[in-house]
CSV table of C-alpha atoms and ligand atoms in Angstrom, one decimal:
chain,number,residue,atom,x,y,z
A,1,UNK,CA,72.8,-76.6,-174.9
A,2,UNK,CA,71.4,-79.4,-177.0
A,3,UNK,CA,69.3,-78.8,-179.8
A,4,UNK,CA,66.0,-80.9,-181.0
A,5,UNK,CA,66.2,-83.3,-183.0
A,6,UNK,CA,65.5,-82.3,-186.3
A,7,UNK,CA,62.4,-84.3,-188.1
A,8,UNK,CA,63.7,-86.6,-190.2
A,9,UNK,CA,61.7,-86.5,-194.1
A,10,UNK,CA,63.1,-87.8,-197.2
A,11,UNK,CA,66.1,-85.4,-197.9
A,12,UNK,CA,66.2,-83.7,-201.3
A,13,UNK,CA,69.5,-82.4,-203.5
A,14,UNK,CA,71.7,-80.8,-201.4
A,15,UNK,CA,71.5,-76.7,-202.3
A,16,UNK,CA,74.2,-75.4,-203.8
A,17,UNK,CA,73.8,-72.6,-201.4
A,18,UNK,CA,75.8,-74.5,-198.9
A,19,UNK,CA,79.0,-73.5,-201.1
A,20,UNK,CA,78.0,-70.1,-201.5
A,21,UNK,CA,81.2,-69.2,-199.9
A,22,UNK,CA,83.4,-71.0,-202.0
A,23,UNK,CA,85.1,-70.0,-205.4
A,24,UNK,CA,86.6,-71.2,-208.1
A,25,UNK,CA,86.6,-74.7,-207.4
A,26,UNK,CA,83.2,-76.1,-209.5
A,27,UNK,CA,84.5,-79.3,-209.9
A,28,UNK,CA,85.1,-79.6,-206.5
A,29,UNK,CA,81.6,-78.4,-205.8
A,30,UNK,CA,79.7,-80.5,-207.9
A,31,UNK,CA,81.3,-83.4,-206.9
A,32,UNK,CA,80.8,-83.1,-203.3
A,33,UNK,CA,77.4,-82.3,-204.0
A,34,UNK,CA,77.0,-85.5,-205.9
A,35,UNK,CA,78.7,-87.4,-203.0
A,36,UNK,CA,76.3,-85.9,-200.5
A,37,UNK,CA,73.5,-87.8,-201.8
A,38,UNK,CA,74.9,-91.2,-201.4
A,39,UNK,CA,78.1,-90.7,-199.7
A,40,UNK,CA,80.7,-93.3,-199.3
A,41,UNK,CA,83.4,-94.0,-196.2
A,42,UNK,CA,85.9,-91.4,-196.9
A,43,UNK,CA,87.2,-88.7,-199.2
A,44,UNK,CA,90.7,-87.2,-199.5
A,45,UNK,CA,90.6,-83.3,-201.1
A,46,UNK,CA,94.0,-82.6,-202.6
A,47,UNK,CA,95.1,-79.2,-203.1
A,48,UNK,CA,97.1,-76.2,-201.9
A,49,UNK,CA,95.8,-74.4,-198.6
A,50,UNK,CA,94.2,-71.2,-199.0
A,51,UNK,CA,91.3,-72.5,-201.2
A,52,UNK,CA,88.6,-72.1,-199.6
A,53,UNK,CA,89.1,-75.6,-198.0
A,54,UNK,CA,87.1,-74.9,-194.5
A,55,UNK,CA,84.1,-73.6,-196.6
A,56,UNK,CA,84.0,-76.7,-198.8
A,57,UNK,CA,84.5,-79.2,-195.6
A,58,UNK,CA,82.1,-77.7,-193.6
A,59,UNK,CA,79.6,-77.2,-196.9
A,60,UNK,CA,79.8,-80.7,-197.3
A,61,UNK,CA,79.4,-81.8,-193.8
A,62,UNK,CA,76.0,-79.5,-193.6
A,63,UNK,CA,74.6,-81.7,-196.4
A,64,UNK,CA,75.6,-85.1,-194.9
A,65,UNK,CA,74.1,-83.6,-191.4
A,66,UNK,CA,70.9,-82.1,-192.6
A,67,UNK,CA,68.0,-84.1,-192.4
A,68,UNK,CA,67.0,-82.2,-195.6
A,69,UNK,CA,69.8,-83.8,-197.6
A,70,UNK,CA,71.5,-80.6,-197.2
A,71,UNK,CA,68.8,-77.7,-197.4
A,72,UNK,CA,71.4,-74.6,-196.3
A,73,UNK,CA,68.2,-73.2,-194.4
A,74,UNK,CA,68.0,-75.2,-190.9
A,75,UNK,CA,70.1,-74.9,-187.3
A,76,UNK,CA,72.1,-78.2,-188.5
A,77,UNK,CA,72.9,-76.5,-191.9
A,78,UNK,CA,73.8,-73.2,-190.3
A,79,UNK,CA,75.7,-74.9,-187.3
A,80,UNK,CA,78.0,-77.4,-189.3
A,81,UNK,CA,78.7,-74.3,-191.7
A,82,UNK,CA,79.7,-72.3,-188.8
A,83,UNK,CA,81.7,-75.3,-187.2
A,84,UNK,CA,80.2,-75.3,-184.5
A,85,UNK,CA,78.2,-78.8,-184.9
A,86,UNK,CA,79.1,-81.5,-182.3
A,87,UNK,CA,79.2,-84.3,-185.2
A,88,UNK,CA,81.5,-82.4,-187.4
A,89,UNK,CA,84.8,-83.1,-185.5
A,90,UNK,CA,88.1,-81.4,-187.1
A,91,UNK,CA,91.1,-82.7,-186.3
A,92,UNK,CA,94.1,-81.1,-186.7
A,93,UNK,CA,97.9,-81.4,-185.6
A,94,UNK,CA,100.2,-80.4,-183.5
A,95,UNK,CA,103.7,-80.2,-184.2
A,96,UNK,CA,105.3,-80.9,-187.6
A,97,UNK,CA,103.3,-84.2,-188.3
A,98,UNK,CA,100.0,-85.6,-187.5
A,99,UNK,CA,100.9,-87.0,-184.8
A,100,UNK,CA,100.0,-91.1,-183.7
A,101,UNK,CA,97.8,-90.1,-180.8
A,102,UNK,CA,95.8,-88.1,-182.7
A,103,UNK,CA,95.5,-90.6,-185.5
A,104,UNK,CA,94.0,-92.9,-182.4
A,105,UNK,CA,92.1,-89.8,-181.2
A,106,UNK,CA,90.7,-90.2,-184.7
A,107,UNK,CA,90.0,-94.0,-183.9
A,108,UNK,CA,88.0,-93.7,-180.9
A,109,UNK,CA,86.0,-90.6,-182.8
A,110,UNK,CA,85.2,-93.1,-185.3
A,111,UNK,CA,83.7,-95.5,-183.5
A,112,UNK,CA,81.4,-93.6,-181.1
A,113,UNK,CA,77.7,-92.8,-182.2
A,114,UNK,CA,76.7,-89.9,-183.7
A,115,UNK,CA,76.0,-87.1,-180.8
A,116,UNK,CA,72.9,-85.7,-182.3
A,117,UNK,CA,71.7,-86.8,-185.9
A,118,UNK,CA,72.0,-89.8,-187.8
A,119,UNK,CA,75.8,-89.5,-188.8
A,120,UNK,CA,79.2,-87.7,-188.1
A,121,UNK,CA,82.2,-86.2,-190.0
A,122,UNK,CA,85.8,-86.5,-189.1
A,123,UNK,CA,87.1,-84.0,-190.6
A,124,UNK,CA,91.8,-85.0,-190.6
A,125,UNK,CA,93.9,-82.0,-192.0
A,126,UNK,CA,97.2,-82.3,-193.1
A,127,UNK,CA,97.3,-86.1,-194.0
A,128,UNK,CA,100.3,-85.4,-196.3
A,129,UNK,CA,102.3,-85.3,-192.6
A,130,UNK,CA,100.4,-88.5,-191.9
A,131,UNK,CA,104.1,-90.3,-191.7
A,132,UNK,CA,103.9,-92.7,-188.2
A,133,UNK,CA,100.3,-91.9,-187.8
A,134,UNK,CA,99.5,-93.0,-191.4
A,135,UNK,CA,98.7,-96.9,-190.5
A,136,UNK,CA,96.9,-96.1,-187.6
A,137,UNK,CA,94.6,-93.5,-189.7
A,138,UNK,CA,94.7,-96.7,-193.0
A,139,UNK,CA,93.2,-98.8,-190.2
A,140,UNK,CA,90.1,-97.0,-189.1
A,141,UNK,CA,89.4,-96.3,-192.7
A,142,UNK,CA,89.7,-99.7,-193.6
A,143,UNK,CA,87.0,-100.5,-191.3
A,144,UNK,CA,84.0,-98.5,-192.3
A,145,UNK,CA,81.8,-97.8,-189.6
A,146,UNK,CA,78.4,-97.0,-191.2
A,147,UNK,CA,77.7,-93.3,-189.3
A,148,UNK,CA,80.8,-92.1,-189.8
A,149,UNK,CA,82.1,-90.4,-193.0
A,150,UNK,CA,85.6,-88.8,-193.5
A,151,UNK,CA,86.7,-86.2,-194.7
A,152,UNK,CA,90.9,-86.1,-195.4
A,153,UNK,CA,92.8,-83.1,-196.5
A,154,UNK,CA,96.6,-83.1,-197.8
A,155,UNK,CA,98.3,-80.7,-200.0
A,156,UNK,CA,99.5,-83.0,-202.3
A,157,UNK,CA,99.5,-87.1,-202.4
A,158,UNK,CA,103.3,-88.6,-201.7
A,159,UNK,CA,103.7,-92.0,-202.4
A,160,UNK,CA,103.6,-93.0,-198.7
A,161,UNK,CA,100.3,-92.0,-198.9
A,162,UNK,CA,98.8,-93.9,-201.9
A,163,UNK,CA,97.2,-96.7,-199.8
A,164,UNK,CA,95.5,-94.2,-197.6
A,165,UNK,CA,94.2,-92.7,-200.9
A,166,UNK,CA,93.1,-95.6,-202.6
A,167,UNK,CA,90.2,-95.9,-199.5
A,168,UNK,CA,88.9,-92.5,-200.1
A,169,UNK,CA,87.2,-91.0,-203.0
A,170,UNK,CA,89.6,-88.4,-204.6
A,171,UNK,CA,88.9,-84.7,-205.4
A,172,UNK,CA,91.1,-82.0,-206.5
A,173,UNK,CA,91.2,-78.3,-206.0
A,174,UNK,CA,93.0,-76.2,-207.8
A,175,UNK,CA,95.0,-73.0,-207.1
A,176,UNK,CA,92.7,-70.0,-208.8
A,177,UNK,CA,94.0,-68.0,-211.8
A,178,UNK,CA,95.3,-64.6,-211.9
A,179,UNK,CA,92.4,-63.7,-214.5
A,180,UNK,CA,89.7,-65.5,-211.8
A,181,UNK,CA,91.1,-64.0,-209.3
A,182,UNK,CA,91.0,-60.5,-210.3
A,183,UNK,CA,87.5,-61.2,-211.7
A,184,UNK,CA,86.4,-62.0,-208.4
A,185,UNK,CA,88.0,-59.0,-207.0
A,186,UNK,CA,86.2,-56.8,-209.7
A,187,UNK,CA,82.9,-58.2,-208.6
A,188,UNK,CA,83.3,-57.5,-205.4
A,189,UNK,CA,84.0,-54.0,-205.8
A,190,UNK,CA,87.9,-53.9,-205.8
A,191,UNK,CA,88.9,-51.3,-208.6
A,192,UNK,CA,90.8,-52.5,-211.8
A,193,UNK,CA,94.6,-51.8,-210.8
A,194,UNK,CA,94.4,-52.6,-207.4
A,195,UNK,CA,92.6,-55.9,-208.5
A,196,UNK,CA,95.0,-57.1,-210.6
A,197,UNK,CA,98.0,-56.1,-208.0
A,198,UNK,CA,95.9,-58.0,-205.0
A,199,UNK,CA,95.2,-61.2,-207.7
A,200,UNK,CA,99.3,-61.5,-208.2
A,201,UNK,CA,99.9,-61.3,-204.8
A,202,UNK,CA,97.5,-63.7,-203.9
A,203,UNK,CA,99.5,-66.3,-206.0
A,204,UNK,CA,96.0,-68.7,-206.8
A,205,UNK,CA,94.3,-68.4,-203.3
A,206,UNK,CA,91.1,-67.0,-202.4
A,207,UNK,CA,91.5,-67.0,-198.7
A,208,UNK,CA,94.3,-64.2,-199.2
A,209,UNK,CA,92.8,-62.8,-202.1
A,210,UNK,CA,90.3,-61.6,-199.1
A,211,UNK,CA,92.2,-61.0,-196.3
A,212,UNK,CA,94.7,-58.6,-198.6
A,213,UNK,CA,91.6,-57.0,-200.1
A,214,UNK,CA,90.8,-55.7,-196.7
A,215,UNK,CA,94.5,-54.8,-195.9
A,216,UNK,CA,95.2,-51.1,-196.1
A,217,UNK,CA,98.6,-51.4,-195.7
A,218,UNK,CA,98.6,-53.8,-198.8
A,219,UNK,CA,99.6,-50.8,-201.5
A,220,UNK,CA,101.9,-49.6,-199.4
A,221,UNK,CA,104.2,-52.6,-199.2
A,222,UNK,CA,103.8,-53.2,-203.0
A,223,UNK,CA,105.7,-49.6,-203.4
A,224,UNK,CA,107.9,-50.2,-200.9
A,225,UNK,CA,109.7,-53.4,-202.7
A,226,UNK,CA,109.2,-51.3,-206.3
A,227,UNK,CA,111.6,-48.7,-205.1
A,228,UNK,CA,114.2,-51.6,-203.7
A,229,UNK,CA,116.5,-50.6,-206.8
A,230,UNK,CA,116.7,-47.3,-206.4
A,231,UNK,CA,117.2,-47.4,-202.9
A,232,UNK,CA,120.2,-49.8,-203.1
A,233,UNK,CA,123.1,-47.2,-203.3
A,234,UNK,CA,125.7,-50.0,-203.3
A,235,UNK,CA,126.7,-49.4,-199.9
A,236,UNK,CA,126.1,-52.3,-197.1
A,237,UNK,CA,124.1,-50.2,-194.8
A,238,UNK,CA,122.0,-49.0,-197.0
A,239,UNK,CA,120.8,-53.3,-198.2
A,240,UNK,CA,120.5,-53.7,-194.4
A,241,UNK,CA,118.6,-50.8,-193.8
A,242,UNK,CA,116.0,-51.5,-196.6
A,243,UNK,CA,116.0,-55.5,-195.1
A,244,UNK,CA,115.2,-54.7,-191.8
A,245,UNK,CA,112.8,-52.1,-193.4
A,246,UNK,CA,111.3,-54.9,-195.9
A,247,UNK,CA,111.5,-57.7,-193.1
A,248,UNK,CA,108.9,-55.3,-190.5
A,249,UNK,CA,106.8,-54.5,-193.2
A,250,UNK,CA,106.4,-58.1,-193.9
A,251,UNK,CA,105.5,-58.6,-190.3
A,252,UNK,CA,102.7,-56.0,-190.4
A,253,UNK,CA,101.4,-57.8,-192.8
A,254,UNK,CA,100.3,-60.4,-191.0
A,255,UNK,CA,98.4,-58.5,-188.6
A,256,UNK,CA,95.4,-58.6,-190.3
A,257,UNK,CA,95.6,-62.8,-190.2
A,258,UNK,CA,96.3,-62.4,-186.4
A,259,UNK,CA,93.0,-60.1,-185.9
A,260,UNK,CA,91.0,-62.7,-187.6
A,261,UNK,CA,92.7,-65.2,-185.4
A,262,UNK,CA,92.2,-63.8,-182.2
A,263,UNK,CA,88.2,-63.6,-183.6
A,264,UNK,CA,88.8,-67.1,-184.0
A,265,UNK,CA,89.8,-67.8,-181.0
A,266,UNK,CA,87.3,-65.4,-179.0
A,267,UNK,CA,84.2,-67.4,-180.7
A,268,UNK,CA,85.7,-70.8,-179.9
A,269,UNK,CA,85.7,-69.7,-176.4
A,270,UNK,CA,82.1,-68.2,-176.6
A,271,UNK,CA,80.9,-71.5,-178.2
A,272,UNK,CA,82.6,-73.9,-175.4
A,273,UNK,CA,81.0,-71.2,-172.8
A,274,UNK,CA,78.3,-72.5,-174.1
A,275,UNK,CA,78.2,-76.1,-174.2
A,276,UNK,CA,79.1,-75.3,-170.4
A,277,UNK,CA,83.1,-76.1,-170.4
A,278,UNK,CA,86.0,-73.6,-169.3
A,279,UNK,CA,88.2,-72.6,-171.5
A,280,UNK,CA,89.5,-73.3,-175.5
A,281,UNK,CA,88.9,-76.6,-176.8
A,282,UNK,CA,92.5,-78.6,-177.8
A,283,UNK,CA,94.2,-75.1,-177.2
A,284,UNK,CA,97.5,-76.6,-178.7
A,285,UNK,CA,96.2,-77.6,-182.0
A,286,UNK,CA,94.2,-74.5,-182.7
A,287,UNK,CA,97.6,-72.3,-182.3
A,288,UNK,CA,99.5,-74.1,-183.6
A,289,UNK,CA,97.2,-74.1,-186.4
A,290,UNK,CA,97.4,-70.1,-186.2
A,291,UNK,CA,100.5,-70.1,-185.9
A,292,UNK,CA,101.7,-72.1,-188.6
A,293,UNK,CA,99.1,-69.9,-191.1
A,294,UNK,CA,101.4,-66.6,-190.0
A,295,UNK,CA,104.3,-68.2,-190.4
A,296,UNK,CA,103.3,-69.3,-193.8
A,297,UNK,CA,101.5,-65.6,-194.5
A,298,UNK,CA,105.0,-63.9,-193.8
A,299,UNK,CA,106.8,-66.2,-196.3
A,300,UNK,CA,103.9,-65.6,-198.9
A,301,UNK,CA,104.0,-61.9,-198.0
A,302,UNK,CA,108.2,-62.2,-199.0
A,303,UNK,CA,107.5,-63.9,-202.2
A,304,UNK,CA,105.1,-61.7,-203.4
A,305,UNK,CA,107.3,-59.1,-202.5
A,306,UNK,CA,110.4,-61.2,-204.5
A,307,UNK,CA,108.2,-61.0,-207.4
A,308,UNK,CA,107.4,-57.3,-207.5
A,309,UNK,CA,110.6,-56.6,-206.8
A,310,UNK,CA,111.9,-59.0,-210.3
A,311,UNK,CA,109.1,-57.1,-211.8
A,312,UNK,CA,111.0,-54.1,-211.3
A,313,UNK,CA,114.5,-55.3,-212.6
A,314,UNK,CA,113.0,-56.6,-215.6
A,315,UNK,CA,110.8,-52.8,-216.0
A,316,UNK,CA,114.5,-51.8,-216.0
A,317,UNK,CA,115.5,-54.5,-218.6
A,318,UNK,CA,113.3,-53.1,-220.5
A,319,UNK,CA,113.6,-49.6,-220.7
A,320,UNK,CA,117.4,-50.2,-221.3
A,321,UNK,CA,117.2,-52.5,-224.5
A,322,UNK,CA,114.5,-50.0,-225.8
A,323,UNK,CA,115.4,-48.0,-228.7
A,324,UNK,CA,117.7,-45.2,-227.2
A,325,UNK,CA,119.8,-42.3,-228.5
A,326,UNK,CA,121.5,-43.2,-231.8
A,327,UNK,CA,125.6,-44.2,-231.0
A,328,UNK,CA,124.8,-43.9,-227.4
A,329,UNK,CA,127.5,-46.3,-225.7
A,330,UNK,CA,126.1,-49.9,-227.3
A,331,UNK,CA,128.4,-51.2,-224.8
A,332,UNK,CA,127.5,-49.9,-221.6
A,333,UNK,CA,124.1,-50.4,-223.0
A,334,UNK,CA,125.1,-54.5,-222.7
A,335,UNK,CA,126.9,-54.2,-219.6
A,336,UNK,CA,123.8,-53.1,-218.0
A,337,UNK,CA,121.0,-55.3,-219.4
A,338,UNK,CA,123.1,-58.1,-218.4
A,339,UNK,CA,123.7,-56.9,-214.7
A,340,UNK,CA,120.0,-56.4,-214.7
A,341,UNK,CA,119.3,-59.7,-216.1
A,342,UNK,CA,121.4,-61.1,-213.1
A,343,UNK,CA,119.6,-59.3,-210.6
A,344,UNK,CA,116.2,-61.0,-212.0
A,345,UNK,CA,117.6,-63.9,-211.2
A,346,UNK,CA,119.2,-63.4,-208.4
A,347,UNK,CA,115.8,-62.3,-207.2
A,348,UNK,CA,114.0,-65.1,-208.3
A,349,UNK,CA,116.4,-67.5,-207.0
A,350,UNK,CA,115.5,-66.2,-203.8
A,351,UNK,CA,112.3,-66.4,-204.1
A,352,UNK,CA,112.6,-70.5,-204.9
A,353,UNK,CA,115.1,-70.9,-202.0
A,354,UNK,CA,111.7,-69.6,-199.7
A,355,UNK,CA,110.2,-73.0,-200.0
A,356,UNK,CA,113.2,-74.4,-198.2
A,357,UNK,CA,112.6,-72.3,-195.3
A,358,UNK,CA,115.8,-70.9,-194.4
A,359,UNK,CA,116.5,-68.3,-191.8
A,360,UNK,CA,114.2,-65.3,-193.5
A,361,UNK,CA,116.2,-62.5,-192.3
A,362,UNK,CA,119.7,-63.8,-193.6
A,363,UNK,CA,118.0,-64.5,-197.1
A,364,UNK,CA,116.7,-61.1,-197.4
A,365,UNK,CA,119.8,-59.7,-196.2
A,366,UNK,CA,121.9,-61.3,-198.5
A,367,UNK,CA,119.6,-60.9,-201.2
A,368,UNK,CA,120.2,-57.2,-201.3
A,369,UNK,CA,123.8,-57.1,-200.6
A,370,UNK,CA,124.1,-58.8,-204.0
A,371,UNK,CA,121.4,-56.4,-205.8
A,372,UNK,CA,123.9,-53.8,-204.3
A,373,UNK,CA,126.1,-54.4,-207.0
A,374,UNK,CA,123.3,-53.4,-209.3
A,375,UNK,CA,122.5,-49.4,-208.3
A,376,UNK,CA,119.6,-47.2,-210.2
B,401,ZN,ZN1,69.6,-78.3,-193.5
């Protein structure tokens, strides 16, 4: 199904409407709305996923679309915010890297005409895992086709990347704050406790500032690492009975993410039903997409779970070196603010060893074998 054309009349400003989804990143905003007017070959958004990075992508592609300039209000606006435009083309990987037949996929996409309108977006993800594909994807963008505009996405910019970089117009997005987070969370109804609990576990990102706001099982989890220490009786069954018990809970949590995947999934079906093909569209990079995002949501899940977990140790710190009873065993007093000390850091050891992905179970596990050590 192929809609009309749209007219073509002198496009305005594009409306900051088409960002109504996005928060937190105003800089970002602006300058993408700037860019829309007279945009140039390429831009490269640097940041952290979870920030609302779809929403700003697909924002931005509505206003290079629109006839309008970007008007939020017609079929092209509303399709290319729903991703569901056929000159809006995201392309993401496969497998650890972006890999060099999809940097040449990106070739070919660049050099076709536009399907519908006057112009297209290629839309790369994960250009930070460029690595073999990166010259490939440095030669398209070093020959600018004039209906094409892309739009590059990396978490951070390694050196090996800097060439690619220099081609594109740069803009940064930045993790949100605790404060903004829990604001936004206020706002939208979440009550003050619970707000501040879901904007620390959220650790600067919208996306799963949302998706834990609608998580009933989010509180639940939260007491569940907060009574860790005085589960832990110093006995070895009892660490791996809380790990396997903190290890499923983590799972559940991502439950939520698969739901919204399988939605996912259900309306890229519908929409290729549409256009009159069979089945999912580049099936293997859309799970491995979702899967990756679990993965990643389990490992968040476990270091916000580290954290409240520290949080209680150092409760415990506390209450300890607080003024007690007069000639009340100074000593012992010592002994255990420094075990507890140790357990903060064991714990938040733990929690920086996540980033280099080792075998989540065994962390845990050991983890609380050496809490253990540390009972009440
Ligand atoms: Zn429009």
């Amino acid at each position: 199904m192929s809609a009309a054309p749209e007219p073509r009349v002198a496009p305005g400003p594009a409306s900051p409407a088409l960002f109504a989804d996005v928060v937190g990143q105003a800089d970002a905003v602006g300058q993408l709305l700037a860019a829309a007017r007279r945009p140039v070959h390429a831009y490269l958004l640097v940041g952290p996923p979870g920030l609302g990075q779809q929403a700003l992508v697909r924002g931005f592609a509505a206003a290079l679309l629109c006839p309008r300039g970007g008007c939020a209000q017609c079929e092209v606006c509303r399709r290319a915010r729903a991703g569901v435009h056929p000159d809006v083309v995201e392309v993401e990987r496969a497998g650890a890297f972006v890999s060099v037949e999809q940097a040449r996929r990106v070739v070919r996409l660049a050099q076709r005409r536009p399907l519908e309108g006057h112009r297209q977006v290629i839309v790369v993800s994960d250009v930070h895992l460029a690595r073999l594909a990166a010259p490939v994807l440095l030669k398209t963008l070093e020959e600018p086709a004039g209906q094409t505009v892309f739009v590059l996405l990396a978490e951070a910019v390694p050196a090996e990347l800097a060439t690619i970089a220099s081609r594109c117009v740069r803009i940064e997005l930045h993790p949100l704050s605790a404060a903004g987070l829990r604001e936004w969370l206020t706002t939208h109804g979440v009550a003050g406790d619970l707000a501040r609990d879901l904007a620390d576990a959220a650790g600067g990102s919208i996306d799963r500032a949302r998706l834990l706001a609608e998580d009933a099982g989010f509180a639940e989890r939260r007491a569940l690492w907060r009574s860790v220490p005085g589960r832990l009786d110093g006995t070895g069954s009892a660490a791996a009975g809380l790990a396997a018990e903190l290890l499923a809970s983590a799972e559940d949590a991502v439950e939520p993410l698969r739901a919204r995947h399988r939605s996912e999934t259900e309306a890229l079906l519908a929409e290729a039903e549409q256009r009159g093909e069979r089945g999912l569209p580049r099936r293997k990079e859309v799970e491995d997409r979702q899967h990756r995002e679990e993965r990643r949501w389990r490992t968040d899940e476990l270091r916000a779970g580290f954290a409240v977990l520290s949080a209680a140790y150092r409760d415990r710190l506390v209450a300890v070196a607080g003024p007690g009873p007069a000639g009340h065993h100074p000593g012992r007093a010592e002994d255990r603010m420094r075990e507890l000390s140790r357990a903060v850091g064991v714990v938040e050891q733990s929690s920086a060893d996540l980033v280099r992905n080792p075998n989540e179970a065994l962390l845990l596990e050991a983890l609380l074998v050496r809490l253990s050590a540390v009972t009440g």
